[in-house]
Amino acid sequence: MTNSILFSLPYLGIFSILLLFSFKLQTNQKKYIAIYNNNTILFSVIMLLFFFGFRGYVFTDWITYQTIYEVVPSLFSNFDYIEDFFSGDRFASLEIGYLIYNVICKTISPNFFFFQFISSLIDLIILYYFFKKYIPDRIVFGFLFFLVFSGVALEINLMRNVKAIMLFLISIKYIETRKLWPYMAINACGIMFHASSIVYLPLYFILNRSYSKILILSLFLAGCVIFLFSIKWIKGLIIPLAEMGNTRLSILVRIYLDSDLYSQSSGLSIGFIERNLTFIIFLIYHDKLVKNSNQNIIFLNCAFIYNFIYLFCSELYALIFRFPFLFVFSYWILYPRIYNILSRKKQIIFLTILLFYSVTKLIVTYDTIGMSYKNVLFKHESYEQARIIAQSEGELWKKDMIQNMHK
């Protein structure tokens, strides 16, 4: 596997600009501050759209996404072809909502890079309004945490998952206002993009409740015991699912259990330390955050669930590769909110640690040739060249991506 710090430089560059634009200029001219903030927010969004929307062949899953996009019909296709496509079993494992989304985009343009651009545009618009609602004074800071904590993987390599997550972000306001049916309807749409988002449905009854810190800490300690002593408890529960005929669920379970990659367990890593330190920080600031806003109850619960998935499900990569993404957005909100309530001295310490950790994480995560950034507006690899690179990296590269993705 080819590794080089040069591959991570584009990601470090985006991080540096977002960090620079995350804070107001120190000036007494309030009008100038407002103009500066508006301009930096606009520039940041446009920069991210350029970075994600015009990307070339980066990561691995673009092969699958492009194959799907080339095969799906447009609304102008022959009716028989449309009928055969949706009644066939070639893409039966894919959610219908994602396929319909492909069809709509294909009707506008058959170019796969157009599809990528539209997908990124939609996500960034949703993120902008999400950050504007929950961290209006730290919008760019929110985008920075999005970049550092799983945003790149979501935006580039998990194009089905990210749409389901974005729909959930839209639905959070209905947890706050206690409107069940709009919440269920939006997340039912999310399930049609990625089935994993089915876990969002019962969370309507869970996320808005404030739980005892003793209970939360007890679950954390129990999870640490399971993780550190490699206690196996999940496979015994799901093996019966693999024996339930040829249902979609049983097929997926068999695939993951038979895979040397996805059936392996997770070990100690920098990510383990970071997640547990984050858990402790969130627990320490729990009462202050809740006192400032009841909204934080939802985000804190999501952050705790995020860590619990790693602790309790470490024996099966298939679970920690998919489900934590559903809750990582809590970092994007809680860390900027914690920063706001820190003293000036603690803010400096916060930024120092953030800088060191983020730079290290970005270098370690994106230093392989498969993750090297390309932009379609400039000279870039052809489809054939990129496919050869992706396939030559194979399972070793994907394993490396999984191990480093959450560091």
mmCIF file of C-alpha atoms in Angstrom:
data_model
loop_
_atom_site.group_PDB
_atom_site.id
_atom_site.type_symbol
_atom_site.label_atom_id
_atom_site.label_comp_id
_atom_site.label_asym_id
_atom_site.label_seq_id
_atom_site.Cartn_x
_atom_site.Cartn_y
_atom_site.Cartn_z
ATOM 1 C CA MET A 1 0.000 0.000 0.000
ATOM 2 C CA THR A 2 1.400 3.349 -1.071
ATOM 3 C CA ASN A 3 1.525 5.893 1.757
ATOM 4 C CA SER A 4 2.608 9.511 1.655
ATOM 5 C CA ILE A 5 1.847 12.619 3.689
ATOM 6 C CA LEU A 6 1.416 14.401 0.345
ATOM 7 C CA PHE A 7 -1.908 12.611 -0.179
ATOM 8 C CA SER A 8 -3.301 14.238 2.966
ATOM 9 C CA LEU A 9 -2.271 17.820 2.080
ATOM 10 C CA PRO A 10 -5.570 18.803 0.379
ATOM 11 C CA TYR A 11 -7.502 17.721 3.476
ATOM 12 C CA LEU A 12 -5.095 19.619 5.722
ATOM 13 C CA GLY A 13 -5.501 22.684 3.506
ATOM 14 C CA ILE A 14 -9.296 22.648 3.818
ATOM 15 C CA PHE A 15 -8.978 22.167 7.574
ATOM 16 C CA SER A 16 -6.581 25.125 7.888
ATOM 17 C CA ILE A 17 -8.911 27.485 6.027
ATOM 18 C CA LEU A 18 -11.945 26.414 8.057
ATOM 19 C CA LEU A 19 -9.989 26.880 11.286
ATOM 20 C CA LEU A 20 -8.908 30.362 10.186
ATOM 21 C CA PHE A 21 -12.483 31.327 9.308
ATOM 22 C CA SER A 22 -14.025 29.851 12.466
ATOM 23 C CA PHE A 23 -13.482 32.965 14.564
ATOM 24 C CA LYS A 24 -14.490 36.598 14.384
ATOM 25 C CA LEU A 25 -11.973 39.316 13.765
ATOM 26 C CA GLN A 26 -11.177 41.255 16.898
ATOM 27 C CA THR A 27 -12.459 44.710 16.024
ATOM 28 C CA ASN A 28 -14.839 47.267 17.438
ATOM 29 C CA GLN A 29 -16.575 47.777 14.111
ATOM 30 C CA LYS A 30 -19.641 45.580 14.513
ATOM 31 C CA LYS A 31 -20.710 46.068 10.916
ATOM 32 C CA TYR A 32 -17.322 44.880 9.713
ATOM 33 C CA ILE A 33 -17.553 41.811 11.948
ATOM 34 C CA ALA A 34 -20.947 40.951 10.465
ATOM 35 C CA ILE A 35 -19.657 41.345 6.903
ATOM 36 C CA TYR A 36 -16.583 39.277 7.716
ATOM 37 C CA ASN A 37 -18.662 36.481 9.212
ATOM 38 C CA ASN A 38 -21.137 36.382 6.312
ATOM 39 C CA ASN A 39 -18.353 36.364 3.753
ATOM 40 C CA THR A 40 -16.332 33.677 5.499
ATOM 41 C CA ILE A 41 -19.400 31.455 5.876
ATOM 42 C CA LEU A 42 -20.230 31.861 2.186
ATOM 43 C CA PHE A 43 -16.626 31.252 1.168
ATOM 44 C CA SER A 44 -16.412 28.169 3.388
ATOM 45 C CA VAL A 45 -19.548 26.618 1.908
ATOM 46 C CA ILE A 46 -18.413 27.359 -1.658
ATOM 47 C CA MET A 47 -14.965 25.944 -0.887
ATOM 48 C CA LEU A 48 -16.465 22.726 0.485
ATOM 49 C CA LEU A 49 -18.789 22.482 -2.511
ATOM 50 C CA PHE A 50 -15.799 22.866 -4.831
ATOM 51 C CA PHE A 51 -13.847 20.275 -2.830
ATOM 52 C CA PHE A 52 -16.585 17.661 -2.543
ATOM 53 C CA GLY A 53 -18.788 18.496 -5.504
ATOM 54 C CA PHE A 54 -16.036 18.518 -8.133
ATOM 55 C CA ARG A 55 -14.031 15.613 -6.723
ATOM 56 C CA GLY A 56 -12.745 12.967 -9.079
ATOM 57 C CA TYR A 57 -12.309 9.300 -8.288
ATOM 58 C CA VAL A 58 -11.538 9.282 -4.558
ATOM 59 C CA PHE A 59 -11.883 6.381 -2.081
ATOM 60 C CA THR A 60 -13.364 3.067 -3.234
ATOM 61 C CA ASP A 61 -17.135 3.136 -3.397
ATOM 62 C CA TRP A 62 -17.273 5.469 -6.385
ATOM 63 C CA ILE A 63 -16.937 2.313 -8.497
ATOM 64 C CA THR A 64 -20.253 0.998 -7.211
ATOM 65 C CA TYR A 65 -21.977 4.385 -7.328
ATOM 66 C CA GLN A 66 -20.900 5.067 -10.897
ATOM 67 C CA THR A 67 -21.896 1.575 -12.017
ATOM 68 C CA ILE A 68 -25.361 2.119 -10.565
ATOM 69 C CA TYR A 69 -25.675 5.560 -12.139
ATOM 70 C CA GLU A 70 -24.684 4.313 -15.584
ATOM 71 C CA VAL A 71 -27.213 1.484 -15.465
ATOM 72 C CA VAL A 72 -30.263 3.221 -13.957
ATOM 73 C CA PRO A 73 -32.790 4.481 -16.505
ATOM 74 C CA SER A 74 -33.820 8.104 -16.925
ATOM 75 C CA LEU A 75 -37.465 9.111 -17.052
ATOM 76 C CA PHE A 76 -37.020 9.379 -20.810
ATOM 77 C CA SER A 77 -35.923 5.747 -21.140
ATOM 78 C CA ASN A 78 -38.001 3.077 -22.785
ATOM 79 C CA PHE A 79 -40.806 2.042 -20.443
ATOM 80 C CA ASP A 80 -39.910 -1.637 -20.788
ATOM 81 C CA TYR A 81 -36.334 -0.895 -19.718
ATOM 82 C CA ILE A 82 -37.558 1.050 -16.661
ATOM 83 C CA GLU A 83 -39.906 -1.796 -15.734
ATOM 84 C CA ASP A 84 -37.200 -4.443 -16.216
ATOM 85 C CA PHE A 85 -34.733 -2.442 -14.138
ATOM 86 C CA PHE A 86 -36.979 -2.088 -11.099
ATOM 87 C CA SER A 87 -38.344 -5.636 -11.337
ATOM 88 C CA GLY A 88 -34.909 -7.212 -11.773
ATOM 89 C CA ASP A 89 -32.707 -8.439 -8.951
ATOM 90 C CA ARG A 90 -29.337 -6.926 -9.945
ATOM 91 C CA PHE A 91 -29.770 -4.028 -7.520
ATOM 92 C CA ALA A 92 -32.421 -5.613 -5.309
ATOM 93 C CA SER A 93 -30.224 -5.058 -2.261
ATOM 94 C CA LEU A 94 -30.285 -1.276 -2.787
ATOM 95 C CA GLU A 95 -32.954 0.898 -1.214
ATOM 96 C CA ILE A 96 -35.650 2.140 -3.590
ATOM 97 C CA GLY A 97 -35.302 5.764 -2.530
ATOM 98 C CA TYR A 98 -31.657 5.863 -3.537
ATOM 99 C CA LEU A 99 -32.450 4.298 -6.920
ATOM 100 C CA ILE A 100 -35.241 6.791 -7.595
ATOM 101 C CA TYR A 101 -32.880 9.616 -6.624
ATOM 102 C CA ASN A 102 -30.421 8.274 -9.215
ATOM 103 C CA VAL A 103 -33.149 8.138 -11.842
ATOM 104 C CA ILE A 104 -34.126 11.775 -11.225
ATOM 105 C CA CYS A 105 -30.524 12.969 -11.513
ATOM 106 C CA LYS A 106 -29.909 10.757 -14.553
ATOM 107 C CA THR A 107 -32.917 12.386 -16.241
ATOM 108 C CA ILE A 108 -31.225 15.786 -15.862
ATOM 109 C CA SER A 109 -27.736 14.626 -16.851
ATOM 110 C CA PRO A 110 -26.142 11.222 -17.574
ATOM 111 C CA ASN A 111 -22.791 12.499 -16.250
ATOM 112 C CA PHE A 112 -21.817 10.798 -12.972
ATOM 113 C CA PHE A 113 -19.844 13.862 -11.872
ATOM 114 C CA PHE A 114 -23.064 15.896 -12.142
ATOM 115 C CA PHE A 115 -24.652 13.390 -9.760
ATOM 116 C CA GLN A 116 -21.791 13.829 -7.288
ATOM 117 C CA PHE A 117 -22.060 17.618 -7.486
ATOM 118 C CA ILE A 118 -25.821 17.666 -6.864
ATOM 119 C CA SER A 119 -25.420 15.241 -3.976
ATOM 120 C CA SER A 120 -22.812 17.441 -2.299
ATOM 121 C CA LEU A 121 -24.835 20.583 -2.941
ATOM 122 C CA ILE A 122 -27.883 19.099 -1.212
ATOM 123 C CA ASP A 123 -25.840 17.907 1.775
ATOM 124 C CA LEU A 124 -24.053 21.236 2.269
ATOM 125 C CA ILE A 125 -27.300 23.205 2.079
ATOM 126 C CA ILE A 126 -28.836 20.972 4.737
ATOM 127 C CA LEU A 127 -25.710 21.240 6.886
ATOM 128 C CA TYR A 128 -25.658 25.021 6.567
ATOM 129 C CA TYR A 129 -29.226 25.360 7.852
ATOM 130 C CA PHE A 130 -28.567 22.716 10.511
ATOM 131 C CA PHE A 131 -25.577 24.660 11.844
ATOM 132 C CA LYS A 132 -27.431 27.958 11.468
ATOM 133 C CA LYS A 133 -30.191 26.624 13.724
ATOM 134 C CA TYR A 134 -28.064 25.016 16.420
ATOM 135 C CA ILE A 135 -24.746 26.920 16.367
ATOM 136 C CA PRO A 136 -25.547 30.208 14.570
ATOM 137 C CA ASP A 137 -22.429 31.898 15.922
ATOM 138 C CA ARG A 138 -20.138 28.973 15.046
ATOM 139 C CA ILE A 139 -21.306 27.820 11.607
ATOM 140 C CA VAL A 140 -17.825 27.502 10.092
ATOM 141 C CA PHE A 141 -16.609 25.801 13.270
ATOM 142 C CA GLY A 142 -19.374 23.250 12.740
ATOM 143 C CA PHE A 143 -18.123 22.581 9.217
ATOM 144 C CA LEU A 144 -14.616 22.123 10.629
ATOM 145 C CA PHE A 145 -15.802 19.418 13.034
ATOM 146 C CA PHE A 146 -17.790 17.883 10.189
ATOM 147 C CA LEU A 147 -14.561 17.631 8.185
ATOM 148 C CA VAL A 148 -12.514 16.141 11.029
ATOM 149 C CA PHE A 149 -15.123 13.756 12.378
ATOM 150 C CA SER A 150 -16.294 11.476 9.574
ATOM 151 C CA GLY A 151 -17.622 14.163 7.214
ATOM 152 C CA VAL A 152 -15.187 13.257 4.432
ATOM 153 C CA ALA A 153 -16.047 9.559 4.568
ATOM 154 C CA LEU A 154 -19.765 10.330 4.664
ATOM 155 C CA GLU A 155 -19.667 12.786 1.798
ATOM 156 C CA ILE A 156 -17.425 10.798 -0.525
ATOM 157 C CA ASN A 157 -17.693 7.114 0.284
ATOM 158 C CA LEU A 158 -21.104 6.720 1.912
ATOM 159 C CA MET A 159 -23.441 8.515 -0.455
ATOM 160 C CA ARG A 160 -26.456 6.439 0.562
ATOM 161 C CA ASN A 161 -25.866 6.721 4.303
ATOM 162 C CA VAL A 162 -25.311 10.457 4.254
ATOM 163 C CA LYS A 163 -28.727 11.198 2.727
ATOM 164 C CA ALA A 164 -30.425 9.202 5.490
ATOM 165 C CA ILE A 165 -28.400 11.107 8.096
ATOM 166 C CA MET A 166 -29.226 14.479 6.528
ATOM 167 C CA LEU A 167 -32.918 13.627 6.650
ATOM 168 C CA PHE A 168 -32.549 12.800 10.336
ATOM 169 C CA LEU A 169 -30.882 16.173 10.953
ATOM 170 C CA ILE A 170 -33.952 17.802 9.409
ATOM 171 C CA SER A 171 -36.226 15.741 11.650
ATOM 172 C CA ILE A 172 -34.550 16.668 14.946
ATOM 173 C CA LYS A 173 -36.770 19.732 15.298
ATOM 174 C CA TYR A 174 -39.770 17.397 15.479
ATOM 175 C CA ILE A 175 -38.258 15.638 18.485
ATOM 176 C CA GLU A 176 -38.038 19.047 20.162
ATOM 177 C CA THR A 177 -41.608 20.028 19.258
ATOM 178 C CA ARG A 178 -42.940 16.501 19.935
ATOM 179 C CA LYS A 179 -44.466 15.978 16.507
ATOM 180 C CA LEU A 180 -44.380 12.245 15.961
ATOM 181 C CA TRP A 181 -45.737 11.804 12.462
ATOM 182 C CA PRO A 182 -43.552 14.343 10.623
ATOM 183 C CA TYR A 183 -40.544 12.793 12.379
ATOM 184 C CA MET A 184 -41.534 9.270 11.369
ATOM 185 C CA ALA A 185 -42.324 10.302 7.802
ATOM 186 C CA ILE A 186 -38.954 11.990 7.255
ATOM 187 C CA ASN A 187 -36.986 9.079 8.685
ATOM 188 C CA ALA A 188 -39.087 6.574 6.739
ATOM 189 C CA CYS A 189 -37.756 8.399 3.679
ATOM 190 C CA GLY A 190 -34.282 8.038 5.179
ATOM 191 C CA ILE A 191 -34.715 4.268 5.396
ATOM 192 C CA MET A 192 -35.367 4.283 1.654
ATOM 193 C CA PHE A 193 -31.804 5.606 1.225
ATOM 194 C CA HIS A 194 -30.099 3.348 3.767
ATOM 195 C CA ALA A 195 -31.724 0.674 5.900
ATOM 196 C CA SER A 196 -29.449 1.337 8.884
ATOM 197 C CA SER A 197 -31.398 4.515 9.609
ATOM 198 C CA ILE A 198 -34.282 2.373 10.839
ATOM 199 C CA VAL A 199 -32.671 2.788 14.268
ATOM 200 C CA TYR A 200 -33.762 6.430 14.201
ATOM 201 C CA LEU A 201 -37.455 5.531 14.455
ATOM 202 C CA PRO A 202 -37.553 4.394 18.117
ATOM 203 C CA LEU A 203 -35.177 7.175 19.130
ATOM 204 C CA TYR A 204 -38.056 9.654 18.979
ATOM 205 C CA PHE A 205 -39.110 8.251 22.364
ATOM 206 C CA ILE A 206 -35.576 8.176 23.789
ATOM 207 C CA LEU A 207 -33.467 11.136 22.710
ATOM 208 C CA ASN A 208 -35.440 13.935 24.383
ATOM 209 C CA ARG A 209 -35.172 12.431 27.863
ATOM 210 C CA SER A 210 -32.507 13.381 30.376
ATOM 211 C CA TYR A 211 -31.037 10.276 31.968
ATOM 212 C CA SER A 212 -29.228 9.836 35.260
ATOM 213 C CA LYS A 213 -25.497 10.368 34.944
ATOM 214 C CA ILE A 214 -25.064 7.304 37.164
ATOM 215 C CA LEU A 215 -26.906 5.210 34.569
ATOM 216 C CA ILE A 216 -24.857 6.683 31.728
ATOM 217 C CA LEU A 217 -21.590 6.123 33.585
ATOM 218 C CA SER A 218 -22.599 2.540 34.481
ATOM 219 C CA LEU A 219 -23.262 1.749 30.819
ATOM 220 C CA PHE A 220 -19.938 3.306 29.903
ATOM 221 C CA LEU A 221 -18.021 1.184 32.415
ATOM 222 C CA ALA A 222 -19.851 -1.975 31.329
ATOM 223 C CA GLY A 223 -18.982 -1.173 27.714
ATOM 224 C CA CYS A 224 -15.316 -0.671 28.610
ATOM 225 C CA VAL A 225 -15.245 -4.100 30.264
ATOM 226 C CA ILE A 226 -16.784 -5.718 27.167
ATOM 227 C CA PHE A 227 -14.335 -3.899 24.893
ATOM 228 C CA LEU A 228 -11.137 -4.387 26.883
ATOM 229 C CA PHE A 229 -11.786 -8.064 27.705
ATOM 230 C CA SER A 230 -13.132 -8.827 24.211
ATOM 231 C CA ILE A 231 -16.338 -10.346 25.558
ATOM 232 C CA LYS A 232 -18.263 -11.943 22.661
ATOM 233 C CA TRP A 233 -22.018 -11.626 22.895
ATOM 234 C CA ILE A 234 -23.333 -10.360 19.534
ATOM 235 C CA LYS A 235 -22.536 -13.188 17.126
ATOM 236 C CA GLY A 236 -24.428 -15.683 19.246
ATOM 237 C CA LEU A 237 -27.522 -13.490 18.954
ATOM 238 C CA ILE A 238 -27.366 -12.881 15.218
ATOM 239 C CA ILE A 239 -26.341 -16.347 13.974
ATOM 240 C CA PRO A 240 -30.019 -17.469 14.068
ATOM 241 C CA LEU A 241 -30.808 -14.552 11.732
ATOM 242 C CA ALA A 242 -28.378 -15.988 9.170
ATOM 243 C CA GLU A 243 -30.357 -19.233 9.175
ATOM 244 C CA MET A 244 -33.702 -17.630 8.360
ATOM 245 C CA GLY A 245 -33.812 -18.643 4.697
ATOM 246 C CA ASN A 246 -32.929 -16.171 1.959
ATOM 247 C CA THR A 247 -34.438 -13.006 3.301
ATOM 248 C CA ARG A 248 -32.511 -9.801 2.686
ATOM 249 C CA LEU A 249 -31.602 -9.590 6.381
ATOM 250 C CA SER A 250 -30.336 -13.179 6.567
ATOM 251 C CA ILE A 251 -28.268 -12.739 3.398
ATOM 252 C CA LEU A 252 -26.627 -9.590 4.774
ATOM 253 C CA VAL A 253 -25.892 -11.273 8.099
ATOM 254 C CA ARG A 254 -24.279 -14.241 6.336
ATOM 255 C CA ILE A 255 -22.172 -11.946 4.160
ATOM 256 C CA TYR A 256 -20.847 -10.056 7.178
ATOM 257 C CA LEU A 257 -20.259 -13.163 9.292
ATOM 258 C CA ASP A 258 -18.409 -14.917 6.454
ATOM 259 C CA SER A 259 -16.238 -11.889 5.712
ATOM 260 C CA ASP A 260 -12.756 -11.939 7.241
ATOM 261 C CA LEU A 261 -12.817 -8.142 7.158
ATOM 262 C CA TYR A 262 -16.236 -7.333 8.622
ATOM 263 C CA SER A 263 -16.421 -10.162 11.148
ATOM 264 C CA GLN A 264 -13.184 -9.238 12.900
ATOM 265 C CA SER A 265 -13.126 -7.410 16.196
ATOM 266 C CA SER A 266 -11.834 -3.933 16.944
ATOM 267 C CA GLY A 267 -8.775 -3.314 19.084
ATOM 268 C CA LEU A 268 -7.214 -0.466 21.014
ATOM 269 C CA SER A 269 -6.477 2.654 18.981
ATOM 270 C CA ILE A 270 -6.104 6.407 19.222
ATOM 271 C CA GLY A 271 -9.780 6.525 18.356
ATOM 272 C CA PHE A 272 -10.624 4.516 21.475
ATOM 273 C CA ILE A 273 -8.806 7.066 23.639
ATOM 274 C CA GLU A 274 -10.374 10.043 21.818
ATOM 275 C CA ARG A 275 -13.924 8.685 22.084
ATOM 276 C CA ASN A 276 -13.615 7.914 25.779
ATOM 277 C CA LEU A 277 -12.046 11.291 26.576
ATOM 278 C CA THR A 278 -14.836 12.927 24.592
ATOM 279 C CA PHE A 279 -17.379 10.907 26.552
ATOM 280 C CA ILE A 280 -15.874 12.137 29.831
ATOM 281 C CA ILE A 281 -15.805 15.749 28.606
ATOM 282 C CA PHE A 282 -19.442 15.589 27.541
ATOM 283 C CA LEU A 283 -20.404 14.050 30.871
ATOM 284 C CA ILE A 284 -18.515 16.739 32.804
ATOM 285 C CA TYR A 285 -20.220 19.531 30.856
ATOM 286 C CA HIS A 286 -23.563 17.742 30.733
ATOM 287 C CA ASP A 287 -25.342 19.919 33.300
ATOM 288 C CA LYS A 288 -23.985 23.213 31.935
ATOM 289 C CA LEU A 289 -24.971 22.277 28.401
ATOM 290 C CA VAL A 290 -28.480 21.242 29.405
ATOM 291 C CA LYS A 291 -28.853 24.395 31.493
ATOM 292 C CA ASN A 292 -27.934 26.498 28.459
ATOM 293 C CA SER A 293 -30.375 24.683 26.183
ATOM 294 C CA ASN A 294 -32.647 21.661 26.393
ATOM 295 C CA GLN A 295 -31.656 20.947 22.783
ATOM 296 C CA ASN A 296 -28.381 19.644 24.133
ATOM 297 C CA ILE A 297 -30.157 16.683 25.736
ATOM 298 C CA ILE A 298 -30.754 15.268 22.253
ATOM 299 C CA PHE A 299 -27.175 15.814 21.118
ATOM 300 C CA LEU A 300 -25.678 14.459 24.348
ATOM 301 C CA ASN A 301 -27.756 11.295 24.116
ATOM 302 C CA CYS A 302 -26.636 10.829 20.513
ATOM 303 C CA ALA A 303 -22.998 11.306 21.547
ATOM 304 C CA PHE A 304 -23.335 8.696 24.286
ATOM 305 C CA ILE A 305 -24.962 6.241 21.860
ATOM 306 C CA TYR A 306 -22.117 6.903 19.414
ATOM 307 C CA ASN A 307 -19.550 5.750 21.986
ATOM 308 C CA PHE A 308 -21.656 2.879 23.297
ATOM 309 C CA ILE A 309 -21.849 1.356 19.804
ATOM 310 C CA TYR A 310 -18.062 1.151 19.707
ATOM 311 C CA LEU A 311 -17.794 -0.261 23.206
ATOM 312 C CA PHE A 312 -20.589 -2.829 23.040
ATOM 313 C CA CYS A 313 -20.250 -3.841 19.371
ATOM 314 C CA SER A 314 -16.464 -4.001 18.994
ATOM 315 C CA GLU A 315 -16.513 -7.715 18.181
ATOM 316 C CA LEU A 316 -18.092 -7.066 14.775
ATOM 317 C CA TYR A 317 -16.620 -4.513 12.365
ATOM 318 C CA ALA A 318 -19.806 -4.618 10.299
ATOM 319 C CA LEU A 319 -21.620 -2.817 13.113
ATOM 320 C CA ILE A 320 -18.992 -0.238 14.037
ATOM 321 C CA PHE A 321 -18.372 0.495 10.363
ATOM 322 C CA ARG A 322 -21.996 1.481 9.766
ATOM 323 C CA PHE A 323 -23.902 2.554 12.845
ATOM 324 C CA PRO A 324 -21.619 5.106 14.568
ATOM 325 C CA PHE A 325 -21.937 7.346 11.486
ATOM 326 C CA LEU A 326 -25.597 7.798 12.378
ATOM 327 C CA PHE A 327 -24.643 9.677 15.556
ATOM 328 C CA VAL A 328 -21.321 11.381 14.839
ATOM 329 C CA PHE A 329 -23.140 14.646 14.038
ATOM 330 C CA SER A 330 -23.418 15.187 17.809
ATOM 331 C CA TYR A 331 -19.704 16.098 17.802
ATOM 332 C CA TRP A 332 -20.336 18.788 15.171
ATOM 333 C CA ILE A 333 -22.703 20.582 17.555
ATOM 334 C CA LEU A 334 -21.518 19.786 21.073
ATOM 335 C CA TYR A 335 -17.864 20.694 20.672
ATOM 336 C CA PRO A 336 -18.604 24.220 19.332
ATOM 337 C CA ARG A 337 -21.152 24.679 22.135
ATOM 338 C CA ILE A 338 -18.653 23.551 24.772
ATOM 339 C CA TYR A 339 -16.083 25.939 23.318
ATOM 340 C CA ASN A 340 -18.538 28.804 23.809
ATOM 341 C CA ILE A 341 -18.865 28.185 27.548
ATOM 342 C CA LEU A 342 -15.139 27.817 28.234
ATOM 343 C CA SER A 343 -12.987 30.534 29.757
ATOM 344 C CA ARG A 344 -10.467 32.255 27.490
ATOM 345 C CA LYS A 345 -7.602 30.215 28.916
ATOM 346 C CA LYS A 346 -9.448 26.932 28.418
ATOM 347 C CA GLN A 347 -10.405 27.955 24.887
ATOM 348 C CA ILE A 348 -6.716 28.274 24.029
ATOM 349 C CA ILE A 349 -6.045 24.802 25.451
ATOM 350 C CA PHE A 350 -9.063 23.482 23.544
ATOM 351 C CA LEU A 351 -7.796 24.880 20.230
ATOM 352 C CA THR A 352 -4.266 23.611 20.824
ATOM 353 C CA ILE A 353 -5.491 20.061 21.405
ATOM 354 C CA LEU A 354 -7.913 20.324 18.484
ATOM 355 C CA LEU A 355 -5.146 21.462 16.150
ATOM 356 C CA PHE A 356 -2.731 18.709 17.182
ATOM 357 C CA TYR A 357 -5.326 15.939 17.113
ATOM 358 C CA SER A 358 -6.974 17.019 13.855
ATOM 359 C CA VAL A 359 -3.721 17.360 11.928
ATOM 360 C CA THR A 360 -2.569 13.953 13.183
ATOM 361 C CA LYS A 361 -5.909 12.364 12.342
ATOM 362 C CA LEU A 362 -6.076 13.828 8.842
ATOM 363 C CA ILE A 363 -2.523 12.737 8.046
ATOM 364 C CA VAL A 364 -3.030 9.193 9.330
ATOM 365 C CA THR A 365 -6.435 8.771 7.692
ATOM 366 C CA TYR A 366 -5.744 10.213 4.246
ATOM 367 C CA ASP A 367 -2.128 9.296 3.539
ATOM 368 C CA THR A 368 -2.871 6.410 1.124
ATOM 369 C CA ILE A 369 -2.956 6.630 -2.659
ATOM 370 C CA GLY A 370 -6.602 5.568 -2.813
ATOM 371 C CA MET A 371 -7.539 8.608 -0.744
ATOM 372 C CA SER A 372 -5.455 11.042 -2.784
ATOM 373 C CA TYR A 373 -7.657 13.938 -3.860
ATOM 374 C CA LYS A 374 -8.484 14.633 -7.509
ATOM 375 C CA ASN A 375 -10.666 17.354 -9.006
ATOM 376 C CA VAL A 376 -12.542 16.919 -12.285
ATOM 377 C CA LEU A 377 -11.915 20.551 -13.261
ATOM 378 C CA PHE A 378 -8.201 19.808 -13.494
ATOM 379 C CA LYS A 379 -6.139 16.987 -14.917
ATOM 380 C CA HIS A 380 -7.063 13.786 -13.143
ATOM 381 C CA GLU A 381 -6.924 10.027 -13.548
ATOM 382 C CA SER A 382 -9.154 8.320 -16.083
ATOM 383 C CA TYR A 383 -11.811 5.866 -14.989
ATOM 384 C CA GLU A 384 -9.616 2.935 -16.012
ATOM 385 C CA GLN A 385 -6.547 4.230 -14.157
ATOM 386 C CA ALA A 386 -8.516 5.017 -11.003
ATOM 387 C CA ARG A 387 -10.216 1.636 -11.046
ATOM 388 C CA ILE A 388 -6.870 -0.151 -11.301
ATOM 389 C CA ILE A 389 -5.586 1.794 -8.285
ATOM 390 C CA ALA A 390 -8.715 1.086 -6.256
ATOM 391 C CA GLN A 391 -8.701 -2.608 -7.100
ATOM 392 C CA SER A 392 -4.965 -2.984 -6.504
ATOM 393 C CA GLU A 393 -5.406 -1.546 -3.033
ATOM 394 C CA GLY A 394 -8.247 -4.021 -2.529
ATOM 395 C CA GLU A 395 -9.276 -5.270 0.869
ATOM 396 C CA LEU A 396 -6.024 -4.104 2.474
ATOM 397 C CA TRP A 397 -6.817 -0.498 1.655
ATOM 398 C CA LYS A 398 -10.436 -0.812 2.742
ATOM 399 C CA LYS A 399 -9.325 -2.404 6.001
ATOM 400 C CA ASP A 400 -6.928 0.487 6.562
ATOM 401 C CA MET A 401 -9.733 2.961 5.873
ATOM 402 C CA ILE A 402 -12.034 1.262 8.370
ATOM 403 C CA GLN A 403 -9.362 1.176 11.063
ATOM 404 C CA ASN A 404 -8.452 4.847 10.625
ATOM 405 C CA MET A 405 -11.816 6.361 9.768
ATOM 406 C CA HIS A 406 -12.824 7.101 13.344
ATOM 407 C CA LYS A 407 -9.445 8.066 14.745
#
